Coordinates of C-alpha atoms in Angstrom, one line a residue:
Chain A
X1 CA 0.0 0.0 0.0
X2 CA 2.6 2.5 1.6
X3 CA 5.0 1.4 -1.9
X4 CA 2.5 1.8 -4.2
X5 CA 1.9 5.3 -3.1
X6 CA 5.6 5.9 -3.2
X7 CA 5.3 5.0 -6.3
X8 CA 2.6 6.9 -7.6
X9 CA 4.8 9.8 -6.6
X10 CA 7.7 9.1 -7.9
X11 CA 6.0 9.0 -11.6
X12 CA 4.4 11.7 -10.7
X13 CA 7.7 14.1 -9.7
X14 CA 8.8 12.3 -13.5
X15 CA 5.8 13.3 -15.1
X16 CA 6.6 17.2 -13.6
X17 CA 10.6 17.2 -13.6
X18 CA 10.9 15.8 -17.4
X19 CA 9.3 18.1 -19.8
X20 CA 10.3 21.2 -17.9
X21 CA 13.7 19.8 -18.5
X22 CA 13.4 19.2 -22.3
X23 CA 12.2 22.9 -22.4
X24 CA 14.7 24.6 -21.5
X25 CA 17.8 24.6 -19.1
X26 CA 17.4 26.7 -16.0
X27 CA 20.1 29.1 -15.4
X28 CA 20.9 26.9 -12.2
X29 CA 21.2 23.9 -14.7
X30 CA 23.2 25.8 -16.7
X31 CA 25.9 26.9 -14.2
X32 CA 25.9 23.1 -12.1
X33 CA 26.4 21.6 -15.4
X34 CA 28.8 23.4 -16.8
X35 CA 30.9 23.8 -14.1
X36 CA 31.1 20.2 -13.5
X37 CA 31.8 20.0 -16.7
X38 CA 35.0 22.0 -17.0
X39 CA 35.8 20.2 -13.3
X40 CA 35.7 16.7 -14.7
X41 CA 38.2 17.6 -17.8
X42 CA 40.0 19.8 -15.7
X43 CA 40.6 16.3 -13.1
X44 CA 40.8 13.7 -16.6
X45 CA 44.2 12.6 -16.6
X46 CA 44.0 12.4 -20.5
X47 CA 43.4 16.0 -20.0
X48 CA 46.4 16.6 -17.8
X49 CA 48.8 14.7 -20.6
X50 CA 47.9 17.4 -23.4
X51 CA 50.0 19.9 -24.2
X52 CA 49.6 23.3 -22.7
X53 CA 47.8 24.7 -26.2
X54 CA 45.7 21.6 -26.5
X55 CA 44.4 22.2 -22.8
X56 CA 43.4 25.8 -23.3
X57 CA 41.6 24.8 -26.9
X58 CA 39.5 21.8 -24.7
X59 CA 38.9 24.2 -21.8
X60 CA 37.6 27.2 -23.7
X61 CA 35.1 24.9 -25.7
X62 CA 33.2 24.1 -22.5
X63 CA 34.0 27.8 -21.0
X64 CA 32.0 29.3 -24.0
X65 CA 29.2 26.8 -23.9
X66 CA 28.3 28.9 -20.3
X67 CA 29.6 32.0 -20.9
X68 CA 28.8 35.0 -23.5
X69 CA 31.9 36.7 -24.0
X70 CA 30.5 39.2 -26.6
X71 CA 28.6 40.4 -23.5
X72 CA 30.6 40.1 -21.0
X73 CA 33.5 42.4 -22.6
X74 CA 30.5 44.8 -23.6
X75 CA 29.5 45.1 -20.1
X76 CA 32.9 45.5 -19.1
X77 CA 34.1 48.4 -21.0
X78 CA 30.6 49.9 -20.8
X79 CA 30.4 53.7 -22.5
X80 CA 34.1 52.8 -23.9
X81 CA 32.7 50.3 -26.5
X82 CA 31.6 52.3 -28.8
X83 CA 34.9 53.9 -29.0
X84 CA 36.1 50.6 -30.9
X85 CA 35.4 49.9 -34.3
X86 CA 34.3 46.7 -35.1
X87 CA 37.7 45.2 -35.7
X88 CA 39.1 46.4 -32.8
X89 CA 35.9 44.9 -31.0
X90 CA 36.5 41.5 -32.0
X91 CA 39.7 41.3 -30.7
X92 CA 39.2 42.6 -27.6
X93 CA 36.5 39.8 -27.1
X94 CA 39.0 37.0 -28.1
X95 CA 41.9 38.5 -26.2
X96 CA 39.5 39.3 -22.9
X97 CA 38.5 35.5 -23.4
X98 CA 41.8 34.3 -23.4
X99 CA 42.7 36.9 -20.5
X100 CA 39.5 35.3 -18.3
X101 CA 39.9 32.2 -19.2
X102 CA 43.3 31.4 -17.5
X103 CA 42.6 32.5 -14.5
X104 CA 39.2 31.3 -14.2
X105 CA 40.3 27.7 -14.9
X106 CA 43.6 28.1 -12.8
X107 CA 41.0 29.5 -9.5
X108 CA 38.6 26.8 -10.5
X109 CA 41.5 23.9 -10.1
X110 CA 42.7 25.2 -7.4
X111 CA 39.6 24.6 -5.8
X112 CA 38.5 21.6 -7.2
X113 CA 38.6 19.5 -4.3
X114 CA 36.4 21.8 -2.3
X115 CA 32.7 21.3 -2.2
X116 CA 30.7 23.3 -4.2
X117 CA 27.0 24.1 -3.0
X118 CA 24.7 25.5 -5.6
X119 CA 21.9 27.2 -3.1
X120 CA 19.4 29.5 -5.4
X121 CA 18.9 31.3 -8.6
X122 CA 17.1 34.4 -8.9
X123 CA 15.6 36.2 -11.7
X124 CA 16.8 39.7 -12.2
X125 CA 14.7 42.3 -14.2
X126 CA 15.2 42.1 -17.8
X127 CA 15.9 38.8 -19.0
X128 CA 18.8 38.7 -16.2
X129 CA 19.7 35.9 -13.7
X130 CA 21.7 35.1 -10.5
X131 CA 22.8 31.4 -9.6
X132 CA 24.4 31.5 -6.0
X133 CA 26.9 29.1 -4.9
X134 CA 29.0 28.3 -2.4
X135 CA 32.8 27.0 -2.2
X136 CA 33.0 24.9 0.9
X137 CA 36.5 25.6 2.1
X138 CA 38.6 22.9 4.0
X139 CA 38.4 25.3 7.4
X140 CA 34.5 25.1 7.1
X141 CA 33.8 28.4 6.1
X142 CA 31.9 29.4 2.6
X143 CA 33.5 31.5 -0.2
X144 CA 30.2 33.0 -2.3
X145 CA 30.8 32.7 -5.3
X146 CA 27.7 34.0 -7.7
X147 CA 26.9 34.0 -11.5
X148 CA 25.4 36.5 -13.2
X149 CA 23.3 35.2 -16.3
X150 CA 21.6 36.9 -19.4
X151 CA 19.1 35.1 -22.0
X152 CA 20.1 37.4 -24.4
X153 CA 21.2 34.7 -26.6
X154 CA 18.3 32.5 -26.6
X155 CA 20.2 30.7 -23.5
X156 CA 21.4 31.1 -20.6
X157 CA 25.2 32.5 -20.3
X158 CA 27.1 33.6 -17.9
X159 CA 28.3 37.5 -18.2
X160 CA 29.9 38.2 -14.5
X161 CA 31.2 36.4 -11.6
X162 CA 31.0 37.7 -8.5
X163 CA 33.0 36.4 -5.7
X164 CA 32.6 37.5 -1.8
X165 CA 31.0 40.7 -3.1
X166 CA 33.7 41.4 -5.7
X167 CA 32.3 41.3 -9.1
X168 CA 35.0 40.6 -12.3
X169 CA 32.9 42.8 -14.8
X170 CA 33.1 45.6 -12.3
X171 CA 36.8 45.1 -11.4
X172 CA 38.2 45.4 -15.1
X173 CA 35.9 47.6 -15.9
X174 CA 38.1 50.1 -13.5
X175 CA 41.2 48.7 -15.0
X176 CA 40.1 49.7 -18.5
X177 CA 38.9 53.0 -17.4
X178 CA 42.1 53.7 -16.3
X179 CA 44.0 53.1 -19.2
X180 CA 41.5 54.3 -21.7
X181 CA 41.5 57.8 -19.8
X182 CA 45.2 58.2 -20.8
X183 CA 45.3 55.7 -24.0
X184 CA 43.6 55.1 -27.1
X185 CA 41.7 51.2 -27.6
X186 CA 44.6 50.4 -29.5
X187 CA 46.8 50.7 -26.7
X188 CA 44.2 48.9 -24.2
X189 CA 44.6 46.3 -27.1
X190 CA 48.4 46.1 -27.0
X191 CA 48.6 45.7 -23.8
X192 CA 46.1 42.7 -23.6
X193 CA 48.0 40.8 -26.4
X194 CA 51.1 41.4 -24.3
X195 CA 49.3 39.8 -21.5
X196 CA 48.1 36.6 -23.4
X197 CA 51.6 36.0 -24.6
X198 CA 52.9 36.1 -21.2
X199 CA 50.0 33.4 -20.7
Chain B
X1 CA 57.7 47.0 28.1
X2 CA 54.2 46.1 29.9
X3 CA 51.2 48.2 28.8
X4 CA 49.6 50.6 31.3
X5 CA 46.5 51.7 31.8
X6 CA 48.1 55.8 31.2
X7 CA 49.6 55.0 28.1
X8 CA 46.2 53.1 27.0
X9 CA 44.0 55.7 27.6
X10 CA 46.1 58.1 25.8
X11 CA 46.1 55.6 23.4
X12 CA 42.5 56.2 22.7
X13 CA 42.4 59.6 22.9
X14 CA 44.7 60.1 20.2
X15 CA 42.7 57.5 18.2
X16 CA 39.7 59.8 18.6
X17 CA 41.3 63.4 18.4
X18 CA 43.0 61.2 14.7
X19 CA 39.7 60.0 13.8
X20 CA 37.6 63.6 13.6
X21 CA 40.6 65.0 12.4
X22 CA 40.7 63.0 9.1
X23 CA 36.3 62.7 9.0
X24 CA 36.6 66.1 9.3
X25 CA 38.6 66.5 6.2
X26 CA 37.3 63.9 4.1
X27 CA 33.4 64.0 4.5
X28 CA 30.8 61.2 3.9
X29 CA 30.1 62.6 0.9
X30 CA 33.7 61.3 -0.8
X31 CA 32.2 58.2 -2.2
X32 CA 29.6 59.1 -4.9
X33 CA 28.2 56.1 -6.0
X34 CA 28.1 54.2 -3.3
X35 CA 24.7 52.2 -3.6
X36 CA 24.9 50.6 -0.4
X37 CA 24.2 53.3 1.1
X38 CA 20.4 54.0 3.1
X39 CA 18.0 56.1 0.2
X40 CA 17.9 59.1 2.3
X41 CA 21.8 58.9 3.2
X42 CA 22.5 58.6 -0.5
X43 CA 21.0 61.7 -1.6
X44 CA 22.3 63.8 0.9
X45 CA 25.5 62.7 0.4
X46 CA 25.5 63.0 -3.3
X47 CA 24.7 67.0 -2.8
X48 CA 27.7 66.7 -0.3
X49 CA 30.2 65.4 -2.8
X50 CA 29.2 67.6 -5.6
X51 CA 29.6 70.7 -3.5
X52 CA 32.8 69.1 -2.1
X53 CA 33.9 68.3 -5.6
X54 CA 33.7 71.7 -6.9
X55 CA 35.5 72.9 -3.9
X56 CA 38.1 70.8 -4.3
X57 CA 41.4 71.7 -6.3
X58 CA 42.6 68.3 -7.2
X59 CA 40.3 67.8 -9.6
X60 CA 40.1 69.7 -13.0
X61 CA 37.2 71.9 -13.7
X62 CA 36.3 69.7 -16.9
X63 CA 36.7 66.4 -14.6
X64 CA 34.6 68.1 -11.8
X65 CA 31.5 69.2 -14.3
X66 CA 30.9 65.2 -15.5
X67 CA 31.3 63.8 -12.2
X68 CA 28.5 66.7 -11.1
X69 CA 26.3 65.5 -14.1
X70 CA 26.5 62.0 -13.5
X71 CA 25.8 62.1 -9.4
X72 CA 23.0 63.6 -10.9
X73 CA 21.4 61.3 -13.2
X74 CA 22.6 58.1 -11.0
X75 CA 20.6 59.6 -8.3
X76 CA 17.8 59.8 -10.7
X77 CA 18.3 56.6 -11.6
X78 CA 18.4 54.4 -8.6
X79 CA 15.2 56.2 -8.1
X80 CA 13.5 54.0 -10.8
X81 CA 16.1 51.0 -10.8
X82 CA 17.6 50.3 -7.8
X83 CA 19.5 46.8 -8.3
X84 CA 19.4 47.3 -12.6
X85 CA 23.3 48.3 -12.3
X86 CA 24.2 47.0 -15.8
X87 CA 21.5 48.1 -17.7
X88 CA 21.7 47.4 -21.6
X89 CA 20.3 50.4 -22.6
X90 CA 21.7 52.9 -20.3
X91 CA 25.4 52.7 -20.6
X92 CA 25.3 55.8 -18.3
X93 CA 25.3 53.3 -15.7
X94 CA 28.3 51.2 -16.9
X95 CA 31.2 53.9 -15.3
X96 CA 29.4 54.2 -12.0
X97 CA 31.6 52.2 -9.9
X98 CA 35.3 53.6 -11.3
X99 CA 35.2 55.6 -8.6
X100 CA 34.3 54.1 -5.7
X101 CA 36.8 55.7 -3.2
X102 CA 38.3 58.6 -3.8
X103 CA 42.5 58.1 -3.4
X104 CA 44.2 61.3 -3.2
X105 CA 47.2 59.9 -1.9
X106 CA 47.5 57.2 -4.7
X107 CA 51.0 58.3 -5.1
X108 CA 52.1 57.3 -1.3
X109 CA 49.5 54.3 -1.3
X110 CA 51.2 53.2 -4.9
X111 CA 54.6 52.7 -3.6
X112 CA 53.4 51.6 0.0
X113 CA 51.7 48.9 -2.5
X114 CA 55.1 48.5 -4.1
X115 CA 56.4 47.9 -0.6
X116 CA 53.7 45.8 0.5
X117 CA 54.1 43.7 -2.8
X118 CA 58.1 42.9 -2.4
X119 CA 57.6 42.2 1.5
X120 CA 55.3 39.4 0.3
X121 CA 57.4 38.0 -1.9
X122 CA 60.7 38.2 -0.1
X123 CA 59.5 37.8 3.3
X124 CA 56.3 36.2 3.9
X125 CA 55.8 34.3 1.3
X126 CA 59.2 32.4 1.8
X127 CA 58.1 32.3 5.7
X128 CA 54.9 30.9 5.5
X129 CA 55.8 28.2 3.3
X130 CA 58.9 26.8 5.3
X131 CA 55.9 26.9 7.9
X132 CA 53.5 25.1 6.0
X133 CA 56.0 22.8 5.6
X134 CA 56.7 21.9 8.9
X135 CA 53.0 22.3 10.3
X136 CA 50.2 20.0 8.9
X137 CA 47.3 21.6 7.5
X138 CA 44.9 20.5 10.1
X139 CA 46.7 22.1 12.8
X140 CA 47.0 25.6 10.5
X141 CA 43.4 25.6 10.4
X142 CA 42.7 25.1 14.1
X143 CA 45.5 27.9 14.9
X144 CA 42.9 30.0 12.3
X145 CA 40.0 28.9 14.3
X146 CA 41.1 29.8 17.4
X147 CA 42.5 33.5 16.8
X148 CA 38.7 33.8 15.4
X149 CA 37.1 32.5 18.4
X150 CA 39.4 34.3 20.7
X151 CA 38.4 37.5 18.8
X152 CA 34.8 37.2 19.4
X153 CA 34.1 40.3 21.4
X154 CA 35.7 42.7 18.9
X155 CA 32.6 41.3 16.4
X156 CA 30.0 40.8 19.3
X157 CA 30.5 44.0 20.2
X158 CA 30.3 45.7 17.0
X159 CA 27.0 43.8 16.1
X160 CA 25.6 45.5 19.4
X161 CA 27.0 48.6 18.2
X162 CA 25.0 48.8 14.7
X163 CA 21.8 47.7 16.3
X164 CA 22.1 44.0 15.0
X165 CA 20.6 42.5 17.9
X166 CA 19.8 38.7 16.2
X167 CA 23.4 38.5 14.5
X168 CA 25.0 39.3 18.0
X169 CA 22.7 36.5 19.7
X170 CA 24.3 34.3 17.0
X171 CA 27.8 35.3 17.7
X172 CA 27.4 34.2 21.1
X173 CA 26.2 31.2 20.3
X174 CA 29.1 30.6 17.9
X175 CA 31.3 31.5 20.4
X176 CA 29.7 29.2 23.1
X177 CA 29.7 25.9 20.7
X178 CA 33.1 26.8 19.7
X179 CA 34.4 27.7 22.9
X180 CA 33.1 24.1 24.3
X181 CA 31.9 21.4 21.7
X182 CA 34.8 22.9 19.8
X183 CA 37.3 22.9 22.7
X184 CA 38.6 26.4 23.0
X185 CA 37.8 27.9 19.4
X186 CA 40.0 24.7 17.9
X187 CA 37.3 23.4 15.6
X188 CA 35.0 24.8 14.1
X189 CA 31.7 22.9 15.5
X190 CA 29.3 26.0 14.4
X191 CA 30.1 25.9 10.3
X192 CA 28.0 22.8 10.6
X193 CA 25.0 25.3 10.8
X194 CA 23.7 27.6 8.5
X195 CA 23.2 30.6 10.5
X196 CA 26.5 30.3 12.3
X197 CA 28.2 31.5 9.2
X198 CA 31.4 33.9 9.5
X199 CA 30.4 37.2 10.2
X200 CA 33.2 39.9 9.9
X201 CA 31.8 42.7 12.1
X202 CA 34.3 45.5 12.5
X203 CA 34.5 48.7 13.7
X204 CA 35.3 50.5 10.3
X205 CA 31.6 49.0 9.3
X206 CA 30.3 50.3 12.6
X207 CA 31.2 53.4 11.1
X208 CA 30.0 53.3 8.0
X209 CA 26.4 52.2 9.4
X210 CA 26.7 55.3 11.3
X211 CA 27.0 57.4 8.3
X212 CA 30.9 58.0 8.0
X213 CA 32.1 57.5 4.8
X214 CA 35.2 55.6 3.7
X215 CA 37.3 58.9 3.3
X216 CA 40.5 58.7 1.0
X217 CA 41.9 55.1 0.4
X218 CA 45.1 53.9 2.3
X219 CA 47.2 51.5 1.6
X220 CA 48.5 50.3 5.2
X221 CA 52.1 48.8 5.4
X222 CA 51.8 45.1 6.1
X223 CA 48.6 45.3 6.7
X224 CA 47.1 46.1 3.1
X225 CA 44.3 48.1 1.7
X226 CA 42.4 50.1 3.5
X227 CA 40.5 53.2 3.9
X228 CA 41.1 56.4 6.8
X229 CA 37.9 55.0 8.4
X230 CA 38.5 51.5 8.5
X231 CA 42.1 52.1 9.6
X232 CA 40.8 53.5 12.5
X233 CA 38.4 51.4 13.1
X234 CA 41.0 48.5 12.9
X235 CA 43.3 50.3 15.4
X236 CA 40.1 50.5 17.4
X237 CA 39.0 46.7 17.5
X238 CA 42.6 46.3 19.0
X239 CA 41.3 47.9 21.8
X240 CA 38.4 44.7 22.1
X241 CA 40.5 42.4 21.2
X242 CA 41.2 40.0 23.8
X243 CA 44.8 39.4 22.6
X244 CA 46.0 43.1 23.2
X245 CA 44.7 42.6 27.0
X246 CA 47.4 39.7 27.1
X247 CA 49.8 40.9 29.9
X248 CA 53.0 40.2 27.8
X249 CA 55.3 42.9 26.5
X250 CA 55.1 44.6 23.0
X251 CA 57.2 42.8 21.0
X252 CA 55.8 39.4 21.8
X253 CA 52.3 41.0 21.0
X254 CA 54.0 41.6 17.9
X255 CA 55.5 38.3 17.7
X256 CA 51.6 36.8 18.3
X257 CA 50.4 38.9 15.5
X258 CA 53.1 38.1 12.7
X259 CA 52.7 34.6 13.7
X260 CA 49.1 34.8 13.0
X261 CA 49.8 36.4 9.6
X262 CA 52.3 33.7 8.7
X263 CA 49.5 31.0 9.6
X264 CA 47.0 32.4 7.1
X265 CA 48.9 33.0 4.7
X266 CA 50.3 29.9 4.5
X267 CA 46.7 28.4 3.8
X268 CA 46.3 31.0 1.2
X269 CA 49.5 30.8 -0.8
X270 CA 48.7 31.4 -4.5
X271 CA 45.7 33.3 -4.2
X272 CA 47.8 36.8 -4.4
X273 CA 49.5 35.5 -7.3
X274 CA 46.8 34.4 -9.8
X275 CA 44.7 37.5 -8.9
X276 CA 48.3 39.9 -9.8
X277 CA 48.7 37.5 -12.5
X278 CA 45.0 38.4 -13.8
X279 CA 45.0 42.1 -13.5
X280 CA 46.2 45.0 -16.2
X281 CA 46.8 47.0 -13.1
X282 CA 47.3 45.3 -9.8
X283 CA 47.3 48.8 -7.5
X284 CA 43.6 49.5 -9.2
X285 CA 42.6 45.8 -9.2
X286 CA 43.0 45.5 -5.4
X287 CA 41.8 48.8 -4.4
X288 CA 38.2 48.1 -6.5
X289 CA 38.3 44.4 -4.9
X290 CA 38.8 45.6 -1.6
X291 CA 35.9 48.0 -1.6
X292 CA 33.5 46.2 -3.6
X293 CA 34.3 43.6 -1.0
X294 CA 34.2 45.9 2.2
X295 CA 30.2 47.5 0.5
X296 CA 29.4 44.0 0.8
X297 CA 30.4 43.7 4.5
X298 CA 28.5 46.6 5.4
X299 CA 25.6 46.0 3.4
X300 CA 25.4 42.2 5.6

């Protein structure tokens, strides 16, 4: 009796759960799987045998399936866009990329053995999202670590990261200010390619 | 040398003689976008800062004009929008943060930085990795946990101190389960519960809910970024902290506080490096991180 209720419910929560995940990935979904994602190559030792070049090409495949660069460096140098002709544009988004890339999959191995909670998402005004999560560290404490997501795209991408407070978009945002208010895009640009050969 | 009571209370009195001394020269009004800021506050001080502004001779008349313009229209903004702060449309909105603190002394602050920067590397760095070494990582932790528990009154009392009645009951309980399931501060038993989170309470945030803004940005030696406010309100939290009330002479008060700083840091090893490695301009980097962090802190 008590079982066949259980099960009742259980094809019920299926009956729920499925289509609304055939429609369309929440922006939670997106985030958990995508990160976990990027962890699991990040911890394949196949993925550890490639060559430094080979490692960034895997990594930024999976990177750009949750994250919308073109936004993200739009957002970034805010007003100061405009001031880049389309050329100039489109290298800034593939050196920014690069740029973000490192470091966010050097942080995100560094941390890989720490817990990660996903708690809530919340829907922002205008097609906006925030996942929050947690990085459990080994002293117990929580790092919050939140997402920022648009649906500009049709899906649901990443644009800013904000950790303890401290959002990314924000942050370089400041940095390019400063060296636009004394240097052309051209020199913002030159200084960026520096940076990604340094790697 | 043993601390006495004279000396103390002069101590405090030049704290507080220091303290109106620089709020009195740099007013609340300083920080002109700062959103975290009560409604009513935020308006006020944005008059403030524009009639600071203009009064001020560090900043070009040009400079001083668009700053003017756009305290206005963010005011106007936030009116309508209050958490929109990347708006598509309104790109107005994209420079609000640049500047979040105003840093006057960048010049003194950039090669304390400098300072700061090669101490890390040379000293500490070097330091707390020998000691990481040596000590296991479980025991670096505890040491962590117990400086935190041992500092419990400087963030009790501060809770008290903004009004936060609920979060100071917590702290206590923190401290308690700590202090006793925990044995002396060494474990952590409280992160097993959600509302026993970490809860930085200072005195510089005390401020700050008390309407005193950040004034210029410092950049302490050793100690890192910081603000006039918050450096006083760190050489005020001394005062509650239990370890200053140690009877033992300066230097091994000294000693206690560089070992602490060698104990986190040797958990934390790395994390200066990738975010230098990841920034166009470190100085700028770490003075936006530090206050978007620190709005955060108040705003909790």
């Amino acid at each position: 009796m008590n079982k066949r209720f259980a099960g009742l419910i259980l094809i019920f929560a299926f009956l729920i759960v499925i289509p609304l995940q055939g429609y369309a990935a929440t922006p939670m979904e997106t985030v958990e799987t995508g990160v976990n994602k990027v962890l699991k190559t990040l911890s394949d030792p196949a993925f550890k045998a490639q060559s430094k070049d080979q490692q960034i090409a895997t990594i930024s495949t999976e990177i750009e399936n949750v994250f919308d660069f073109q936004e993200l460096s739009r957002r970034t140098l805010g007003r100061e866009w405009k001031k880049f002709n389309a050329e100039q544009q489109t290298e800034f988004v593939k050196l920014f990329k690069e740029l973000l890339q490192g470091v966010y999959a050097d942080r995100l191995l560094a941390y890989s053995d720490q817990k990660v909670i996903y708690d809530k998402e919340l829907m922002l005004k205008k097609g906006r999202a925030e996942v929050q999560s947690y990085l459990q560290t080994s002293d117990g404490n929580k790092i919050p670590l939140f997402y920022r997501l648009t649906d500009k795209s049709g899906s649901w991408k990443v644009y800013d990261i904000v950790i303890e407070g401290v959002s990314m978009v924000k942050n370089y945002r400041t940095q390019f200010k400063e060296i636009l208010s004394n240097g052309s895009p051209d020199k913002l640009l030159e200084i960026l390619r520096e940076k990604s050969k340094k790697g | 040398m043993s601390v006495d009571p004279v000396r103390k209370a002069l101590y405090i009195v030049a704290v507080a003689a220091l303290f109106v001394v620089f709020c009195g020269y740099a007013p609340a009004g300083e920080i002109n976008h700062e959103r975290l800021e009560p409604g009513g506050l935020l308006a006020q001080q944005t008059q403030e800062s524009a009639n600071d502004q203009l009064a001020t001779p560090r900043f070009e008349l040009l400079a001083q004009a668009a700053q003017v313009k756009e305290d206005e229209d963010d005011k106007k903004d936030e009116d309508v929008d209050d958490d929109d702060e990347y708006d598509d449309d309104d790109d107005e909105y994209a420079d609000d943060d640049v500047k979040l603190i105003s840093d006057p002394l960048i010049q003194a602050n950039t090669d304390m930085y400098n300072l700061n920067d090669t101490l890390y590397f040379a000293v500490l760095k070097p330091v707390a990795r020998g000691y990481g070494f040596i000590i296991p990582e479980e025991l670096r932790v505890a040491i962590v946990n117990v400086f935190y528990n041992i500092r419990f009154p400087v963030r009790f009392l501060n809770c008290l101190f903004q009004g936060k009645g609920q979060k100071a009951g917590y702290e206590l309980e923190r401290f308690f389960l700590n202090t006793t399931v925990g044995f002396l501060g060494l474990a952590n038993v409280a992160a097993n519960y959600p509302h026993l989170q970490l809860s930085k309470e200072d005195l510089g945030q005390t401020f700050a809910v008390w309407g005193i803004g950040y004034g210029p940005y410092v950049m302490l030696p050793f100690l890192g970024p910081s603000s006039v406010r918050d450096a006083l309100g760190r050489l005020g939290d001394t005062f509650l902290d239990p370890i200053w009330w140690i009877p033992v002479d300066f230097w091994t008060s000294v000693g206690i506080r560089a070992g602490e700083a060698v104990n986190e840091t040797s958990l934390r090893i790395g994390e200066y490096e990738a975010l230098k490695a990841a920034a166009l301009d470190p100085y700028v980097m770490i003075r936006n991180a530090w206050v978007q962090n620190r709005n955060k802190l108040i705003a909790e």
